[in-house]
Short mmCIF file of C-alpha atoms in Angstrom, two decimals:
data_model
loop_
_atom_site.label_atom_id
_atom_site.label_comp_id
_atom_site.label_asym_id
_atom_site.label_seq_id
_atom_site.Cartn_x
_atom_site.Cartn_y
_atom_site.Cartn_z
CA MET R 471 93.01 122.24 111.94
CA GLY R 472 88.98 122.90 113.51
CA GLY R 473 88.05 119.11 113.53
CA ARG R 474 88.98 117.64 116.74
CA ASP R 475 85.68 115.74 117.29
CA THR R 476 85.88 111.84 116.37
CA GLU R 477 84.61 108.43 116.99
CA VAL R 478 88.35 106.83 116.36
CA VAL R 479 90.38 105.66 120.12
CA LEU R 480 93.06 107.92 120.51
CA LEU R 481 94.22 106.17 123.87
CA ASP R 482 92.85 103.05 124.92
CA GLU R 483 92.24 101.54 128.61
CA ASN R 484 95.40 99.55 128.82
CA GLY R 485 97.53 102.89 127.69
CA ILE R 486 97.05 101.60 123.36
CA ARG R 487 97.26 104.31 121.25
CA CYS R 488 95.62 104.03 117.70
CA ASP R 489 98.71 102.38 115.94
CA GLY R 490 99.46 99.85 118.54
CA ARG R 491 101.48 102.29 119.92
CA LYS R 492 102.71 103.30 123.64
CA ILE R 493 102.85 106.75 125.79
CA ASN R 494 106.54 106.90 124.58
CA GLU R 495 106.50 105.62 121.92
CA PRO R 496 108.08 106.87 118.71
CA ARG R 497 106.89 105.79 115.48
CA ARG R 498 109.96 103.57 112.97
CA ILE R 499 112.80 105.49 112.13
CA MET R 500 114.85 104.77 109.86
CA ILE R 501 117.40 106.95 108.65
CA LYS R 502 120.22 106.60 105.39
CA ALA R 503 122.47 109.10 104.86
CA GLY R 504 124.50 109.11 101.84
CA VAL R 505 121.77 108.88 99.03
CA LEU R 506 122.50 111.50 96.98
CA LYS R 507 125.14 111.23 93.79
CA ASN R 508 125.99 114.89 92.86
CA ALA R 509 124.49 116.04 96.44
CA ASN R 510 127.05 117.61 98.81
CA GLY R 511 126.02 115.54 101.61
CA SER R 512 122.56 114.05 101.94
CA ALA R 513 119.67 111.75 103.74
CA TYR R 514 116.86 109.80 103.48
CA ILE R 515 114.17 109.38 106.52
CA GLU R 516 111.55 106.93 107.13
CA PHE R 517 109.52 107.99 109.88
CA GLY R 518 106.59 106.95 110.59
CA ASP R 519 104.52 106.95 106.79
CA ASN R 520 106.91 110.20 105.60
CA LYS R 521 108.94 109.67 103.72
CA ILE R 522 111.63 112.78 102.92
CA LEU R 523 114.70 113.38 100.85
CA ALA R 524 117.27 115.65 101.65
CA GLY R 525 120.22 117.29 99.43
CA VAL R 526 122.62 119.93 100.90
CA TYR R 527 124.70 121.32 98.19
CA GLY R 528 127.37 123.94 98.90
CA PRO R 529 129.37 126.01 101.38
CA ARG R 530 128.94 127.96 97.28
CA ASP R 531 128.81 131.11 95.76
CA VAL R 532 125.79 132.68 96.10
CA HIS R 533 123.13 133.14 93.45
CA PRO R 534 121.56 135.79 93.58
CA LYS R 535 125.06 137.79 94.68
CA HIS R 536 123.42 140.40 96.46
CA MET R 537 122.31 137.81 99.46
CA SER R 538 125.98 137.37 100.57
CA ASN R 539 126.83 138.11 103.53
CA THR R 540 130.99 139.40 103.70
CA ASP R 541 130.60 138.80 107.47
CA THR R 542 129.46 135.58 107.53
CA GLY R 543 127.89 132.77 105.23
CA ILE R 544 123.93 132.33 104.65
CA LEU R 545 121.87 129.15 105.18
CA ARG R 546 118.68 128.65 103.04
CA CYS R 547 115.99 125.99 103.34
CA ARG R 548 113.53 124.77 101.35
CA TYR R 549 110.73 122.30 102.91
CA HIS R 550 109.04 121.17 99.45
CA MET R 551 106.69 118.93 99.16
CA GLN R 552 105.68 116.18 95.29
CA PRO R 553 102.11 116.63 94.14
CA PHE R 554 101.29 113.18 94.23
CA SER R 555 102.90 113.11 98.50
CA VAL R 556 99.37 113.53 100.15
CA THR R 557 95.98 111.94 99.52
CA GLU R 558 94.29 115.05 97.58
CA ARG R 559 97.07 115.82 94.78
CA LYS R 560 99.12 118.78 96.45
CA ASN R 561 99.56 121.95 94.21
CA PRO R 562 103.12 122.49 93.29
CA ALA R 563 103.81 125.36 93.22
CA PRO R 564 105.38 126.33 97.33
CA SER R 565 102.28 127.36 99.88
CA ARG R 566 102.57 129.60 103.07
CA ARG R 567 102.52 126.72 104.88
CA GLU R 568 105.53 125.31 102.75
CA ILE R 569 107.27 129.18 102.87
CA GLU R 570 106.48 129.17 106.75
CA ILE R 571 108.18 125.50 107.56
CA SER R 572 110.72 126.42 104.95
CA LYS R 573 111.39 129.71 107.29
CA VAL R 574 111.31 127.49 110.75
CA ILE R 575 113.33 124.99 109.66
CA LYS R 576 115.80 127.06 108.47
CA GLU R 577 115.84 128.97 111.91
CA ALA R 578 116.32 125.20 113.40
CA LEU R 579 119.11 123.97 111.74
CA GLU R 580 121.22 127.71 112.22
CA PRO R 581 122.28 127.83 115.29
CA ALA R 582 123.88 124.25 114.95
CA VAL R 583 125.97 125.44 110.87
CA MET R 584 129.21 126.83 111.64
CA LEU R 585 128.14 129.82 109.18
CA ASP R 586 130.56 131.97 110.20
CA LYS R 587 133.16 129.92 109.03
CA PHE R 588 132.30 130.21 105.80
CA PRO R 589 131.84 134.13 104.62
CA ARG R 590 130.36 134.76 101.60
CA THR R 591 128.79 131.28 100.61
CA ALA R 592 126.28 129.49 101.34
CA VAL R 593 124.88 127.00 102.44
CA ASP R 594 121.55 125.14 100.33
CA VAL R 595 119.28 122.30 101.96
CA PHE R 596 116.70 121.79 99.75
CA ILE R 597 113.91 118.93 101.08
CA GLU R 598 111.73 117.06 98.79
CA VAL R 599 108.62 115.75 101.25
CA LEU R 600 108.07 112.34 98.81
CA GLN R 601 104.88 110.88 101.13
CA ALA R 602 103.57 112.72 104.25
CA ASP R 603 102.35 112.02 107.54
CA GLY R 604 101.90 113.46 110.64
CA GLY R 605 105.40 115.40 111.93
CA SER R 606 106.79 115.73 109.04
CA ARG R 607 108.50 118.94 109.12
CA CYS R 608 110.27 116.66 112.46
CA ALA R 609 111.40 114.46 110.10
CA ALA R 610 112.56 116.04 107.75
CA LEU R 611 114.95 118.74 109.92
CA ASP R 612 116.17 115.39 111.47
CA ALA R 613 117.26 114.35 107.69
CA ALA R 614 118.64 117.96 107.15
CA SER R 615 120.15 117.97 109.35
CA VAL R 616 122.12 114.07 108.41
CA ALA R 617 122.96 115.88 105.35
CA LEU R 618 124.40 118.82 106.59
CA ALA R 619 127.11 116.71 109.16
CA ASP R 620 126.83 113.91 105.21
CA ALA R 621 128.02 116.94 103.42
CA GLY R 622 131.23 118.16 105.83
CA ILE R 623 130.66 121.02 107.23
CA PRO R 624 131.11 121.99 110.42
CA MET R 625 128.83 121.63 113.26
CA ARG R 626 128.56 122.76 116.75
CA ASP R 627 125.95 119.84 117.28
CA MET R 628 123.63 118.03 115.67
CA VAL R 629 119.95 119.48 115.70
CA SER R 630 116.73 115.73 116.36
CA ALA R 631 113.28 116.55 116.60
CA CYS R 632 110.09 114.96 117.35
CA ALA R 633 106.66 115.99 118.40
CA ALA R 634 104.52 115.65 121.08
CA GLY R 635 101.27 116.59 122.01
CA LYS R 636 98.07 115.68 123.81
CA VAL R 637 95.82 113.57 122.26
CA ALA R 638 92.28 111.58 124.84
CA ASP R 639 93.97 114.41 128.21
CA THR R 640 97.08 112.50 128.02
CA ILE R 641 100.83 114.23 126.78
CA VAL R 642 102.11 111.66 123.85
CA LEU R 643 104.92 111.24 122.41
CA ASP R 644 105.36 111.83 118.57
CA VAL R 645 101.62 112.31 117.28
CA ASN R 646 101.58 110.46 113.59
CA ASN R 647 98.46 112.23 111.03
CA GLU R 648 94.97 111.10 113.01
CA GLU R 649 95.81 112.58 116.43
CA ASP R 650 97.61 115.47 114.35
CA GLN R 651 93.72 115.80 112.88
CA ALA R 652 91.88 113.82 116.06
CA GLY R 653 93.64 115.71 118.98
CA GLN R 654 94.43 117.88 121.20
CA ALA R 655 97.60 119.51 120.36
CA ASP R 656 100.14 119.17 118.67
CA MET R 657 104.03 120.64 119.60
CA PRO R 658 107.45 119.64 117.06
CA VAL R 659 110.41 120.23 118.89
CA GLY R 660 113.83 120.38 117.74
CA TYR R 661 117.19 119.48 120.24
CA MET R 662 120.92 119.94 120.05
CA PRO R 663 121.26 117.04 122.13
CA ASN R 664 124.79 118.29 123.13
CA LEU R 665 124.36 121.87 123.94
CA GLU R 666 120.71 121.05 124.77
CA LYS R 667 119.15 124.36 123.40
CA ILE R 668 115.52 124.18 121.68
CA THR R 669 115.42 125.36 118.49
CA LEU R 670 112.23 124.56 116.58
CA LEU R 671 109.27 125.45 118.49
CA GLN R 672 105.43 125.28 118.02
CA LEU R 673 102.08 124.43 119.06
CA ASP R 674 99.14 123.76 117.67
CA GLY R 675 96.31 123.19 120.26
CA VAL R 676 95.57 123.87 124.21
CA LEU R 677 97.78 123.43 126.69
CA THR R 678 97.48 124.20 130.59
CA PRO R 679 100.55 125.11 131.76
CA GLU R 680 101.36 122.54 133.62
CA GLU R 681 100.75 119.95 130.12
CA TYR R 682 103.09 122.97 128.23
CA LYS R 683 105.66 122.14 130.68
CA LYS R 684 105.10 118.12 130.66
CA CYS R 685 105.04 118.74 126.78
CA VAL R 686 108.22 120.11 126.13
CA GLN R 687 109.87 117.56 128.06
CA THR R 688 108.10 114.60 126.57
CA GLY R 689 109.49 116.50 123.00
CA ILE R 690 112.67 116.70 124.37
CA ASP R 691 113.02 113.11 125.76
CA GLY R 692 112.05 112.25 121.76
CA CYS R 693 114.77 114.01 120.36
CA LYS R 694 117.44 112.20 122.29
CA LEU R 695 116.39 109.11 121.19
CA VAL R 696 115.88 110.21 117.12
CA TYR R 697 120.10 111.62 118.20
CA GLU R 698 120.99 108.31 117.98
CA ILE R 699 118.63 106.92 114.89
CA GLN R 700 120.93 109.63 113.23
CA LYS R 701 124.91 108.88 114.66
CA LYS R 702 123.73 105.74 113.39
CA ALA R 703 122.67 106.79 109.61
CA LEU R 704 126.57 108.74 109.81
CA THR R 705 128.03 105.59 111.47
CA ASP R 706 126.71 103.03 109.34
CA LYS R 707 128.28 104.86 105.82
CA TYR R 708 131.46 105.85 107.57
CA PHE R 709 132.82 103.64 109.88
CA ALA R 710 130.80 100.91 108.13
CA GLY R 711 127.89 99.10 110.32
CA GLY R 712 128.91 101.09 113.70
CA ASN R 713 132.50 99.66 113.79
CA GLU R 714 134.15 103.04 115.28
CA MET S 872 113.99 144.71 109.90
CA GLY S 873 116.18 142.50 108.80
CA HIS S 874 119.59 144.25 108.01
CA THR S 875 122.56 144.18 108.74
CA SER S 876 125.22 146.53 109.30
CA ILE S 877 128.15 147.54 111.65
CA ILE S 878 125.63 150.17 113.45
CA ASP S 879 123.42 147.03 114.30
CA ASP S 880 126.89 145.33 115.78
CA LEU S 881 127.64 148.67 117.59
CA LYS S 882 123.29 149.05 118.82
CA LYS S 883 123.10 145.35 119.93
CA LYS S 884 127.22 146.26 122.30
CA SER S 885 124.92 148.94 124.03
CA ILE S 886 121.13 146.98 124.32
CA LEU S 887 123.73 144.35 125.63
CA GLU S 888 125.61 146.41 128.22
CA LEU S 889 122.31 147.68 129.17
CA LEU S 890 120.86 144.92 129.71
CA GLU S 891 123.68 143.96 132.58
CA GLN S 892 122.49 146.30 134.26
CA GLY S 893 119.14 145.91 133.91
CA LYS S 894 117.67 148.34 131.02
CA ARG S 895 116.19 148.70 128.04
CA ILE S 896 117.27 150.64 125.76
CA ASP S 897 113.93 152.83 126.21
CA GLY S 898 114.14 152.93 129.73
CA ARG S 899 111.51 149.79 130.07
CA SER S 900 112.44 147.06 132.09
CA LEU S 901 112.67 143.97 131.17
CA GLU S 902 108.54 142.77 131.28
CA GLU S 903 106.80 145.51 130.41
CA VAL S 904 105.44 145.45 126.91
CA ARG S 905 104.60 149.26 125.28
CA PRO S 906 102.39 151.17 125.99
CA LEU S 907 99.58 149.97 124.65
CA ASP S 908 96.14 152.14 122.56
CA ILE S 909 93.63 150.06 121.32
CA GLU S 910 91.30 152.52 119.45
CA ILE S 911 87.96 150.25 118.18
CA GLY S 912 85.36 151.18 115.65
CA ALA S 913 88.14 153.13 113.22
CA ILE S 914 86.60 152.02 109.97
CA PRO S 915 83.20 152.28 110.35
CA LYS S 916 82.10 150.88 107.06
CA ALA S 917 83.99 147.96 108.06
CA ASN S 918 81.80 145.12 110.20
CA GLY S 919 84.04 145.17 113.30
CA SER S 920 86.87 147.08 113.09
CA ALA S 921 90.62 148.45 115.55
CA ARG S 922 93.15 151.00 115.71
CA VAL S 923 96.16 149.80 117.60
CA ARG S 924 99.15 151.05 118.70
CA LEU S 925 102.22 149.63 120.69
CA GLY S 926 104.85 151.97 121.27
CA ASP S 927 105.91 153.40 117.54
CA THR S 928 104.18 150.00 115.90
CA GLU S 929 101.13 150.95 114.00
CA VAL S 930 98.53 148.16 112.65
CA ILE S 931 95.17 148.65 111.19
CA SER S 932 92.64 145.46 111.86
CA GLY S 933 89.23 144.95 109.23
CA VAL S 934 86.70 142.40 109.41
CA LYS S 935 84.82 141.73 106.97
CA ILE S 936 81.36 139.65 107.43
CA GLN S 937 79.63 137.58 104.23
CA PRO S 938 78.62 134.33 103.16
CA ASP S 939 80.76 131.57 101.82
CA ARG S 940 81.22 128.51 100.53
CA PRO S 941 81.98 125.89 103.42
CA PHE S 942 85.33 123.70 103.38
CA PRO S 943 84.93 120.49 101.32
CA ASP S 944 84.30 117.78 105.43
CA MET S 945 83.99 121.16 107.69
CA GLY S 946 80.54 121.92 106.64
CA ASP S 947 78.61 122.01 110.34
CA LYS S 948 81.34 125.13 110.66
CA GLY S 949 81.93 129.10 109.91
CA ILE S 950 85.57 130.16 108.01
CA PHE S 951 87.48 132.49 109.89
CA ILE S 952 90.25 133.63 108.36
CA CYS S 953 93.58 136.11 109.31
CA THR S 954 96.09 137.58 106.74
CA ALA S 955 98.59 140.11 107.18
CA GLU S 956 100.24 142.08 105.49
CA VAL S 957 103.28 144.97 106.81
CA LEU S 958 102.51 148.12 104.01
CA PRO S 959 105.30 150.41 102.01
CA VAL S 960 104.74 152.94 104.21
CA ALA S 961 105.70 151.91 107.27
CA HIS S 962 109.42 151.68 106.29
CA PRO S 963 111.57 152.28 103.74
CA SER S 964 112.56 148.44 103.39
CA VAL S 965 109.24 147.32 102.53
CA GLU S 966 108.94 146.57 98.85
CA THR S 967 105.98 146.12 96.38
CA GLY S 968 105.06 142.72 95.24
CA PRO S 969 104.03 139.39 96.83
CA PRO S 970 104.93 138.64 100.61
CA ASN S 971 108.41 137.85 102.35
CA GLU S 972 108.04 134.91 104.52
CA ASP S 973 108.34 136.97 107.05
CA VAL S 974 105.48 138.64 105.58
CA ILE S 975 103.12 134.75 105.83
CA GLU S 976 105.08 134.15 109.50
CA LEU S 977 103.69 137.26 111.06
CA ALA S 978 99.84 136.34 108.57
CA ARG S 979 99.82 132.88 109.86
CA VAL S 980 101.78 132.96 113.72
CA VAL S 981 98.39 136.05 114.25
CA ASP S 982 95.50 133.11 112.34
CA ARG S 983 97.22 130.09 114.26
CA GLY S 984 96.38 132.27 117.93
CA ILE S 985 92.76 133.68 117.08
CA ARG S 986 92.32 129.74 115.40
CA GLU S 987 94.03 127.34 117.65
CA SER S 988 92.06 129.50 121.27
CA HIS S 989 88.62 128.77 119.32
CA MET S 990 88.60 132.59 120.33
CA ILE S 991 85.15 132.38 117.76
CA ASP S 992 82.14 129.52 118.36
CA LEU S 993 81.97 128.77 114.36
CA SER S 994 79.27 126.07 114.82
CA GLN S 995 77.29 128.67 115.10
CA LEU S 996 78.03 130.69 112.08
CA VAL S 997 76.19 128.08 109.61
CA ILE S 998 73.76 129.64 107.92
CA GLU S 999 72.84 125.71 106.14
CA LYS S 1000 74.17 122.86 106.63
CA ASP S 1001 77.14 121.75 104.38
CA LYS S 1002 75.98 124.94 101.59
CA SER S 1003 76.18 127.92 103.47
CA VAL S 1004 78.58 128.94 105.85
CA VAL S 1005 79.31 133.00 107.25
CA GLY S 1006 82.78 133.68 107.00
CA VAL S 1007 84.88 135.83 108.89
CA PHE S 1008 88.28 137.52 107.15
CA ALA S 1009 90.16 139.27 109.42
CA ASP S 1010 92.79 141.59 107.43
CA ASN S 1011 95.69 143.10 108.61
CA SER S 1012 97.79 146.07 107.64
CA VAL S 1013 101.01 147.03 109.38
CA ILE S 1014 101.08 151.29 108.49
CA ASP S 1015 104.36 151.79 110.78
CA TYR S 1016 106.81 149.42 112.38
CA ALA S 1017 109.17 149.63 115.46
CA GLY S 1018 109.07 146.20 115.74
CA ASN S 1019 107.10 143.18 117.35
CA LEU S 1020 104.51 143.23 114.50
CA PHE S 1021 103.26 140.13 116.29
CA ASP S 1022 101.46 141.32 119.01
CA ALA S 1023 100.44 144.67 117.48
CA CYS S 1024 98.48 142.60 114.68
CA SER S 1025 97.42 139.63 117.45
CA TYR S 1026 96.53 143.01 119.62
CA ALA S 1027 94.25 144.22 116.85
CA THR S 1028 92.93 141.12 114.81
CA THR S 1029 91.33 140.08 118.96
CA ALA S 1030 90.09 143.81 119.27
CA ALA S 1031 88.43 144.04 115.93
CA LEU S 1032 86.23 140.43 116.80
CA LEU S 1033 85.65 141.57 119.34
CA SER S 1034 83.81 145.17 118.64
CA SER S 1035 82.87 142.63 115.78
CA LYS S 1036 78.42 142.86 114.69
CA THR S 1037 77.66 140.18 111.82
CA PRO S 1038 74.73 140.54 110.17
CA LYS S 1039 72.08 137.51 109.43
CA TRP S 1040 71.39 135.10 106.93
CA GLU S 1041 68.65 132.74 105.52
CA MET S 1042 68.86 130.28 102.72
CA GLN S 1043 66.16 131.75 99.58
CA ASN S 1044 65.69 129.63 96.90
CA ASP S 1045 69.69 127.79 97.81
CA SER S 1046 71.22 131.28 97.64
CA PRO S 1047 71.80 133.25 101.17
CA LYS S 1048 69.72 136.25 101.61
CA LEU S 1049 70.26 139.07 103.82
CA VAL S 1050 68.11 139.52 107.02
CA GLU S 1051 68.16 143.30 107.55
CA GLY S 1052 68.29 145.04 110.43
CA ALA S 1053 69.73 141.69 111.92
CA GLU S 1054 72.61 142.29 113.88
CA SER S 1055 74.65 140.53 116.41
CA ASP S 1056 77.97 139.94 118.82
CA VAL S 1057 80.26 137.34 117.09
CA PRO S 1058 80.03 134.06 119.19
CA ILE S 1059 83.26 134.87 121.11
CA THR S 1060 84.01 132.31 123.32
CA THR S 1061 87.49 133.51 125.01
CA ILE S 1062 89.98 135.99 124.21
CA PRO S 1063 93.41 135.63 123.07
CA VAL S 1064 96.72 137.14 123.59
CA SER S 1065 100.56 136.42 122.56
CA VAL S 1066 102.96 137.37 124.13
CA THR S 1067 106.17 137.75 122.63
CA MET S 1068 109.67 137.30 124.14
CA ALA S 1069 113.15 137.92 122.45
CA LYS S 1070 116.47 136.58 123.42
CA ILE S 1071 119.26 138.73 123.48
CA GLY S 1072 122.91 137.08 125.14
CA ASP S 1073 121.46 135.67 128.09
CA TYR S 1074 118.09 137.51 128.84
CA ILE S 1075 114.89 137.85 127.47
CA VAL S 1076 112.76 140.75 127.39
CA VAL S 1077 109.21 141.63 126.70
CA ASP S 1078 107.68 143.27 123.68
CA PRO S 1079 110.98 143.90 121.97
CA ASN S 1080 111.10 147.65 120.13
CA ALA S 1081 113.15 147.78 116.20
CA ASP S 1082 116.48 148.28 117.52
CA GLU S 1083 116.13 144.69 119.73
CA TRP S 1084 114.16 142.67 117.02
CA ASP S 1085 117.28 143.93 114.69
CA CYS S 1086 119.92 141.68 116.84
CA MET S 1087 117.86 139.86 118.53
CA ASP S 1088 119.53 136.17 118.63
CA ALA S 1089 115.34 134.13 119.37
CA ARG S 1090 111.92 135.12 120.16
CA ILE S 1091 109.39 133.04 121.94
CA THR S 1092 105.57 133.85 120.97
CA ILE S 1093 103.37 131.96 123.20
CA THR S 1094 99.73 132.72 122.74
CA THR S 1095 97.01 131.88 125.40
CA ASP S 1096 93.51 132.24 126.23
CA SER S 1097 91.12 133.34 129.01
CA ASP S 1098 91.52 130.17 130.70
CA GLY S 1099 95.18 130.92 131.91
CA ASN S 1100 96.27 127.65 128.68
CA ILE S 1101 98.97 128.06 126.07
CA CYS S 1102 97.02 127.12 122.49
CA ALA S 1103 99.87 128.02 119.87
CA LEU S 1104 103.53 129.11 120.19
CA GLN S 1105 106.48 130.00 117.20
CA LYS S 1106 109.93 129.98 117.34
CA GLY S 1107 112.00 132.31 115.55
CA GLY S 1108 115.27 133.59 115.08
CA HIS S 1109 118.74 131.83 115.03
CA ASP S 1110 119.31 130.77 118.06
CA GLY S 1111 117.35 128.47 120.44
CA PHE S 1112 116.21 128.48 124.15
CA ARG S 1113 116.98 126.25 127.40
CA HIS S 1114 113.95 124.35 128.43
CA GLU S 1115 114.29 127.26 131.41
CA GLU S 1116 113.78 130.45 128.93
CA LEU S 1117 111.34 127.45 127.41
CA ILE S 1118 109.48 127.54 131.09
CA LYS S 1119 110.35 131.32 132.53
CA CYS S 1120 108.33 132.05 128.55
CA GLY S 1121 105.90 129.89 129.18
CA GLU S 1122 104.92 131.81 132.45
CA LEU S 1123 105.76 134.57 131.53
CA SER S 1124 102.91 134.62 128.77
CA VAL S 1125 100.39 133.51 131.06
CA SER S 1126 100.84 136.56 133.57
CA ILE S 1127 101.38 139.66 131.31
CA GLY S 1128 98.44 138.36 129.16
CA LYS S 1129 96.13 138.84 131.30
CA LYS S 1130 96.99 141.96 131.86
CA ILE S 1131 96.90 142.99 127.73
CA ARG S 1132 93.41 141.26 127.93
CA GLU S 1133 91.86 143.00 130.55
CA THR S 1134 93.26 145.99 128.74
CA LEU S 1135 91.43 144.70 125.64
CA LYS S 1136 88.27 144.21 127.65
CA GLN S 1137 88.33 147.88 128.94
CA ALA S 1138 88.49 148.95 124.93
CA LYS S 1139 85.84 147.05 123.95
CA GLN S 1140 84.16 148.40 126.81
CA GLY S 1141 84.58 152.30 126.65
CA SER S 1142 83.84 152.44 123.08
CA GLN S 1143 79.79 150.53 124.13
#
C-alpha cells in the first residue's frame, strides 16, 4: 500500500521478472490432499513461499444453533495467519484484513458447494497460514477447495485461484510479495473452470479498461493452470500416483 | 440485512418476473442509479463533511484532520484512514457491539477505493519527515439503511474530502504547533467513484435497493478515477460472474461513474 516506487528492477529488457519468472509463469505450486487425521478433509499447499494448511469439518451440527438454516446448510470459513508467518510478528487475534479475507473466500467457495443437500448443518473451513507471501488469499482458496473435495462434500466444480497484476506497465500472472508492494496493481481471481464463473475478484491499483479486460483473462488462465495441480493432488491421494 | 424469510423468497420471485420485462421493483431501469442528494458541510465542526442520500439510504461522513506519527517506512507520506459504521438507528436488525464481517468489508472497500485511486496526494501532508505528518480521518456513519451502503459511503467520503480544509502545523521544540489562519484545501489528485452492481438471475442491476440487496445472487463494486481507469474492485455474494458479465460491469462503472463524478463536482461548487 502506498509504497509504489522502488529501485528493484521488476521486469528486465528480456521480459524476466525479479524472481526469474516469465510474464505468464506462476510460482512453484505444490498441493497435497489429506494431510490431517481428524479433519473430514484437508490439504496443504505451497504456493511460492506461501505455506498454508486447510482443514474441513462437516457437514455437522451448527453451534450456535440460531445460525442454522432449515432450507440449506451453511458454509463458514476462517482465514487465520500464524504470528510467525510474516516478517514482523502478527498479533494472533483476527485482524480486520483476516475477517474480510475469510468472507471473500467463503463467498468464493459457496457457489461450488452443494449446501442445499445438508439443511440445518454447517461445513467449517479452517485455513491456517503458516508462512505468508504475496497472493496468500488465492493459495488459501486453492487449498480450501481441495480440502472440501477431500472431505467428500458434493461440489458443482472446483474453485481455482490465482492472482494477476500490473508490474512495470505489463500485465503479469501470479504477483509475488515484492511485486505486490512495488507493482501497480494486484488482482486476485477465483474461478470455477468447468462452469466458467468468477467467484472471487478483487483489485488494488489502477488499470485502464483495456488492461482490466486483459488482467481478468490472465487471472483466469492462471486459475486453469492451478486447476490441473489441484486435480493431481486428489488423484495422487485416491488413485495412487494418478493412474486412474 | 442478511435475513431470509418466506417473504424474501416471494419478493425475489416478483423481482425476477419484473426483470424479465426489463423493469425493477421501484420503477427504475436496470442501469439507473437512485436519486443522489449531497449536502456539503453538514457538520461545521468537522474539517470537511457531507450528508448523502442515495434513495432512502442515508450516510453522514465527517473528516477530521490532525497531526499524527507516520507509519513505519512511510515517513514521507501523510496518513489516510477511512472507517464506516452502521448505527443502530439505521435498521431494526443492527446490533450494537463490535462490527460484524459485513461492516468490516464495507469500511475496507470504501477505504480501498479512495486509497488506490491516490485521491489525496499524501506526499504533501508531511510536517517533518519521519517525525510528524498530517492524518486525514474520514468516518462514515450510516443513519438509514436501504441497500447499497458501499456507494453511499463512498460518495459521502469523496464529497467530504473534496470540501475539506486542512489546518497548517509547524514543528516547534519537536512537536507540531498549529499555525493560526493558514487553512488550505486538502491536496486532491482525482475523484474516485464507486459503482455497485448486483447480479439477480441473469440480470445486472445498478445501485441495488434494500429488496434487491436481500435477494441478489452476487454483487460487484468497481471504483473508477477521473481518467476513467479502474482502481479498485470487490466481488461479493454467493454466486459467480461470467467473464463477459465482468466486462459489461467494467464498462458500466466507467459510464455511470462519469455522471456521478459530475454530481459530486456540482455539489462541491454549490457549497462554495
